[in-house]
Amino acid sequence: MLTHESDGLEPPSPAPERREGGKRHQSVLLVGRVLHGGAESACLVHDISKNGLMARFPEAPAVGDEMVVEVRGLPPTTGTVRWVNGRKAGLQFTAPQPVEQVFQLKRQDGLVAR
């Protein structure tokens, strides 16, 4: 009988860990407000998760820039630009956000979310 030790082969490596819970982000199309470099402008949010978002900006930010973004359902949130591709950029929030509120039609006070 051959064993891994006697045949000189390494034992099979374990399968890589699989991510549970499905997608980490949700595809959306939302207009957001951004405060960057002392100027306020609009952005178009394409993807959002509890840890960040991907948006298109009027002017491309630089990697490492900090900005404040406001999207329907979330309070103004500070984040850091982690990547840039043209005018699209990925922003990592400084703290996880309750993004499920972005998808609610009504706020907790009963008013329609905008």
Tab-separated table of C-alpha atoms in Angstrom:
chain	number	residue	atom	x	y	z
A	1	MET	CA	0.000	0.000	0.000
A	2	LEU	CA	1.366	3.405	-0.967
A	3	THR	CA	1.229	6.332	1.372
A	4	HIS	CA	2.010	9.964	0.716
A	5	GLU	CA	5.178	9.606	2.790
A	6	SER	CA	6.449	6.545	0.918
A	7	ASP	CA	5.696	7.797	-2.621
A	8	GLY	CA	7.287	11.214	-2.056
A	9	LEU	CA	4.119	13.069	-3.001
A	10	GLU	CA	2.605	15.844	-0.990
A	11	PRO	CA	-0.845	15.212	0.470
A	12	PRO	CA	-3.607	16.912	-1.477
A	13	SER	CA	-4.136	20.498	-0.415
A	14	PRO	CA	-7.534	21.377	1.012
A	15	ALA	CA	-10.039	23.080	-1.250
A	16	PRO	CA	-9.964	26.866	-1.025
A	17	GLU	CA	-12.480	28.440	1.302
A	18	ARG	CA	-15.672	29.441	-0.427
A	19	ARG	CA	-17.394	32.694	0.254
A	20	GLU	CA	-20.825	32.141	1.745
A	21	GLY	CA	-23.788	34.440	1.440
A	22	GLY	CA	-23.773	35.224	-2.270
A	23	LYS	CA	-22.813	38.535	-3.792
A	24	ARG	CA	-20.941	41.057	-1.698
A	25	HIS	CA	-22.443	44.026	-3.512
A	26	GLN	CA	-25.712	45.012	-5.148
A	27	SER	CA	-25.978	46.591	-8.572
A	28	VAL	CA	-27.883	49.861	-8.376
A	29	LEU	CA	-28.247	53.063	-10.328
A	30	LEU	CA	-28.552	55.909	-7.842
A	31	VAL	CA	-27.684	59.572	-7.910
A	32	GLY	CA	-25.531	60.504	-4.961
A	33	ARG	CA	-24.082	63.709	-3.615
A	34	VAL	CA	-20.341	63.951	-3.038
A	35	LEU	CA	-18.184	66.436	-1.148
A	36	HIS	CA	-14.611	66.238	-2.426
A	37	GLY	CA	-11.854	68.802	-2.126
A	38	GLY	CA	-14.240	71.402	-0.734
A	39	ALA	CA	-16.563	71.173	-3.752
A	40	GLU	CA	-19.992	69.530	-3.879
A	41	SER	CA	-21.161	67.604	-6.947
A	42	ALA	CA	-23.296	64.667	-8.023
A	43	CYS	CA	-22.121	61.124	-8.681
A	44	LEU	CA	-23.800	58.089	-10.224
A	45	VAL	CA	-23.557	55.015	-7.968
A	46	HIS	CA	-23.414	51.697	-9.881
A	47	ASP	CA	-22.637	49.174	-7.088
A	48	ILE	CA	-22.914	49.402	-3.324
A	49	SER	CA	-22.081	47.146	-0.380
A	50	LYS	CA	-21.756	47.627	3.355
A	51	ASN	CA	-18.054	48.367	2.874
A	52	GLY	CA	-18.070	50.691	-0.131
A	53	LEU	CA	-19.371	51.651	-3.534
A	54	MET	CA	-18.417	52.087	-7.152
A	55	ALA	CA	-19.503	55.323	-8.779
A	56	ARG	CA	-18.919	57.572	-11.780
A	57	PHE	CA	-17.782	61.078	-10.879
A	58	PRO	CA	-17.796	64.334	-12.906
A	59	GLU	CA	-14.018	64.497	-12.464
A	60	ALA	CA	-11.809	61.515	-11.666
A	61	PRO	CA	-10.626	61.445	-8.056
A	62	ALA	CA	-7.161	60.162	-7.155
A	63	VAL	CA	-6.426	56.940	-5.295
A	64	GLY	CA	-6.167	57.795	-1.599
A	65	ASP	CA	-8.512	60.805	-1.773
A	66	GLU	CA	-11.074	61.048	1.021
A	67	MET	CA	-14.601	62.178	0.254
A	68	VAL	CA	-18.053	62.278	1.786
A	69	VAL	CA	-20.852	60.584	-0.176
A	70	GLU	CA	-24.574	60.776	0.493
A	71	VAL	CA	-26.908	58.216	-1.096
A	72	ARG	CA	-30.637	57.714	-0.502
A	73	GLY	CA	-31.155	55.757	2.708
A	74	LEU	CA	-27.683	56.363	4.165
A	75	PRO	CA	-26.308	59.221	6.219
A	76	PRO	CA	-23.409	61.206	4.739
A	77	THR	CA	-20.576	58.664	4.745
A	78	THR	CA	-16.817	59.208	4.585
A	79	GLY	CA	-14.693	56.936	2.443
A	80	THR	CA	-11.318	56.578	0.737
A	81	VAL	CA	-10.793	56.081	-3.004
A	82	ARG	CA	-9.132	52.667	-3.527
A	83	TRP	CA	-9.056	52.473	-7.349
A	84	VAL	CA	-9.797	54.671	-10.356
A	85	ASN	CA	-10.639	53.741	-13.963
A	86	GLY	CA	-11.413	56.840	-16.005
A	87	ARG	CA	-14.134	58.690	-14.118
A	88	LYS	CA	-15.264	55.533	-12.272
A	89	ALA	CA	-13.804	54.897	-8.846
A	90	GLY	CA	-14.137	52.474	-5.958
A	91	LEU	CA	-14.681	54.021	-2.543
A	92	GLN	CA	-14.127	52.119	0.713
A	93	PHE	CA	-16.246	53.391	3.606
A	94	THR	CA	-14.467	54.175	6.879
A	95	ALA	CA	-17.079	52.029	8.678
A	96	PRO	CA	-19.611	49.428	7.444
A	97	GLN	CA	-22.947	50.954	6.410
A	98	PRO	CA	-26.515	49.548	6.679
A	99	VAL	CA	-27.045	49.352	2.895
A	100	GLU	CA	-30.332	47.468	3.261
A	101	GLN	CA	-31.824	50.921	3.922
A	102	VAL	CA	-30.877	51.951	0.369
A	103	PHE	CA	-33.395	49.416	-0.982
A	104	GLN	CA	-36.328	50.327	1.296
A	105	LEU	CA	-39.147	52.217	-0.388
A	106	LYS	CA	-40.331	53.786	2.866
A	107	ARG	CA	-38.286	55.152	5.726
A	108	GLN	CA	-38.937	54.088	9.318
A	109	ASP	CA	-41.062	57.214	9.841
A	110	GLY	CA	-43.363	56.082	6.992
A	111	LEU	CA	-42.233	58.681	4.462
A	112	VAL	CA	-41.137	57.636	0.980
A	113	ALA	CA	-37.340	57.381	0.710
A	114	ARG	CA	-35.712	59.742	-1.810
